[in-house]
Amino acid sequence: MSKKFLAVAASLALVAGLTACGGDSSASGGGADGGITMGFAQVGAESGWRTANTKSIQESAKEAGITLKFSDAQQKQENQIKAIRSYIQQKVDVIAFSPVVETGWDAVLLEAKRANVPVILTDRAVDSDDTSLYKTFLGSDFVEEGKKAGEWLVKDSQGKSEVNVVELQGTTGAAPAIDRQEGFAEAIKAAPQIKVIASQTGDFTRSGGKQVMEAFLKSNPKIDVVYAHNDDMGLGAIEAIEAAGKKPGVDIKLITVDAVRDGMQALADGKINFIVECNPLLGPQLMELAKKVVNGEQVPPRVVTEETTFTQEQAKAELPNRKY
Ligand code: AHR
């Protein structure tokens, strides 16, 4: 397939995405008809977490009576910027988005501010000195998630003289990749026998996790632990470990982040050893914040999602209730 064809197909997909869940493109709610229109620029569909997050946003918008214009950026910043610009042109009442990477947003966010379209960050943060470019940020504390992963490993490594860790990082430049690495590194300082011997991005996807783990297994004769920044990469790593004739969870321990159903199943089956939860069900809180922002009410600058952790035993108990 030619590059030109792929580029045309990609932009058609983006336009289709932009209108897929939208109502009347001329609707500018909060206004005349009293309805609110939200433009939402999603990262993509890279993981089970993301699928659950998208579903939560679409369902919550419906329940809240908010017209949702939804776009899928296929993990590309330029697609998210195009989508945001299009929402500004369409004069939506509020824009919400989960930035694929942390930097490079100031120009488009300034355009939104000048056009008086308020912006809410959800799931991931931007790295900007100008906090007036968005109204609030709703999402997890990713540094804390990394710390919880590291603290579990510190306890599990007591009495061991050497623990070699390989790290499967999320998308390069994305807030959860940067912060989960930082939190984990901070926590393992308490146990000098733990060493991160290799660290590479698997882009938050199952195939990425599998591919990187295959390479890690070839070049590192002694791997004790995999720390994967999400369940999907951990599940890919499990495939690679099994293909190499080793037992995940026993020969090589795994720590992951998210706690989506497939991850929890692998934890209950003994193939993952510990999962730090990252809650994707942000829809209801996002819609509440959006209504307040559009009505000019005060909102807190930061809303942190509540989360827990799961051991293998806890996963067995939780699995029947898991919604995603
Ligand atoms: O930003 C949240 C992260 O993005 C989730 O942990 C991961 O699964 C997703 O792709």
Tab-separated table of N, CA and C in Angstrom, residues 95 97 105-121 126-137 293 299 301:
chain	number	residue	atom	x	y	z
A	95	ILE	N	-14.122	21.310	25.425
A	95	ILE	CA	-13.271	20.280	24.821
A	95	ILE	C	-12.648	19.482	25.951
A	97	PHE	N	-9.820	16.225	26.530
A	97	PHE	CA	-8.920	15.304	25.830
A	97	PHE	C	-7.889	14.706	26.755
A	105	TRP	N	1.541	21.277	23.467
A	105	TRP	CA	0.109	21.588	23.389
A	105	TRP	C	-0.194	23.082	23.495
A	106	ASP	N	0.783	23.885	23.887
A	106	ASP	CA	0.477	25.281	24.228
A	106	ASP	C	-0.228	26.037	23.097
A	107	ALA	N	0.263	25.866	21.850
A	107	ALA	CA	-0.306	26.658	20.738
A	107	ALA	C	-1.792	26.359	20.546
A	108	VAL	N	-2.145	25.084	20.482
A	108	VAL	CA	-3.556	24.756	20.201
A	108	VAL	C	-4.440	25.093	21.410
A	109	LEU	N	-3.891	24.950	22.608
A	109	LEU	CA	-4.687	25.276	23.803
A	109	LEU	C	-4.914	26.790	23.906
A	110	LEU	N	-3.932	27.539	23.419
A	110	LEU	CA	-4.085	29.001	23.385
A	110	LEU	C	-5.183	29.382	22.380
A	111	GLU	N	-5.225	28.670	21.257
A	111	GLU	CA	-6.297	28.926	20.266
A	111	GLU	C	-7.666	28.696	20.909
A	112	ALA	N	-7.772	27.616	21.700
A	112	ALA	CA	-9.049	27.308	22.359
A	112	ALA	C	-9.399	28.416	23.355
A	113	LYS	N	-8.403	28.847	24.113
A	113	LYS	CA	-8.638	29.888	25.121
A	113	LYS	C	-9.113	31.187	24.452
A	114	ARG	N	-8.432	31.552	23.344
A	114	ARG	CA	-8.803	32.797	22.649
A	114	ARG	C	-10.204	32.706	22.056
A	115	ALA	N	-10.611	31.477	21.704
A	115	ALA	CA	-11.961	31.289	21.137
A	115	ALA	C	-12.999	31.081	22.252
A	116	ASN	N	-12.567	31.192	23.501
A	116	ASN	CA	-13.455	30.999	24.662
A	116	ASN	C	-14.057	29.602	24.745
A	117	VAL	N	-13.303	28.613	24.318
A	117	VAL	CA	-13.770	27.227	24.469
A	117	VAL	C	-12.961	26.608	25.620
A	118	PRO	N	-13.608	26.318	26.756
A	118	PRO	CA	-12.851	25.763	27.885
A	118	PRO	C	-12.377	24.343	27.611
A	119	VAL	N	-11.228	24.011	28.186
A	119	VAL	CA	-10.633	22.690	27.972
A	119	VAL	C	-10.485	21.966	29.311
A	120	ILE	N	-10.832	20.678	29.306
A	120	ILE	CA	-10.619	19.816	30.484
A	120	ILE	C	-9.637	18.716	30.089
A	121	LEU	N	-8.602	18.544	30.888
A	121	LEU	CA	-7.681	17.417	30.652
A	121	LEU	C	-8.227	16.214	31.398
A	126	VAL	N	-0.737	17.610	30.652
A	126	VAL	CA	0.207	18.243	29.726
A	126	VAL	C	1.314	18.880	30.551
A	127	ASP	N	2.476	19.035	29.931
A	127	ASP	CA	3.590	19.689	30.593
A	127	ASP	C	3.640	21.118	30.058
A	128	SER	N	2.976	22.047	30.773
A	128	SER	CA	2.961	23.444	30.338
A	128	SER	C	3.036	24.329	31.575
A	129	ASP	N	3.742	25.458	31.452
A	129	ASP	CA	3.831	26.388	32.582
A	129	ASP	C	2.535	27.170	32.736
A	130	ASP	N	1.744	27.235	31.659
A	130	ASP	CA	0.544	28.056	31.673
A	130	ASP	C	-0.682	27.220	32.041
A	131	THR	N	-1.007	27.213	33.327
A	131	THR	CA	-2.137	26.386	33.774
A	131	THR	C	-3.485	27.040	33.447
A	132	SER	N	-3.441	28.281	32.915
A	132	SER	CA	-4.714	28.921	32.541
A	132	SER	C	-5.242	28.353	31.224
A	133	LEU	N	-4.447	27.469	30.593
A	133	LEU	CA	-4.867	26.915	29.295
A	133	LEU	C	-5.921	25.825	29.444
A	134	TYR	N	-6.124	25.343	30.664
A	134	TYR	CA	-7.172	24.335	30.898
A	134	TYR	C	-7.820	24.578	32.255
A	135	LYS	N	-9.040	24.093	32.395
A	135	LYS	CA	-9.818	24.394	33.611
A	135	LYS	C	-9.507	23.433	34.751
A	136	THR	N	-9.298	22.174	34.419
A	136	THR	CA	-9.037	21.186	35.448
A	136	THR	C	-8.398	19.949	34.816
A	137	PHE	N	-7.822	19.123	35.647
A	137	PHE	CA	-7.247	17.853	35.178
A	137	PHE	C	-7.796	16.723	36.043
A	293	VAL	N	-18.109	23.566	34.417
A	293	VAL	CA	-17.243	24.477	33.650
A	293	VAL	C	-18.084	25.309	32.676
A	299	VAL	N	-14.353	24.899	39.641
A	299	VAL	CA	-13.994	23.477	39.751
A	299	VAL	C	-12.586	23.384	40.329
A	301	PRO	N	-8.697	22.571	40.526
A	301	PRO	CA	-7.746	22.456	39.411
A	301	PRO	C	-7.296	21.017	39.144
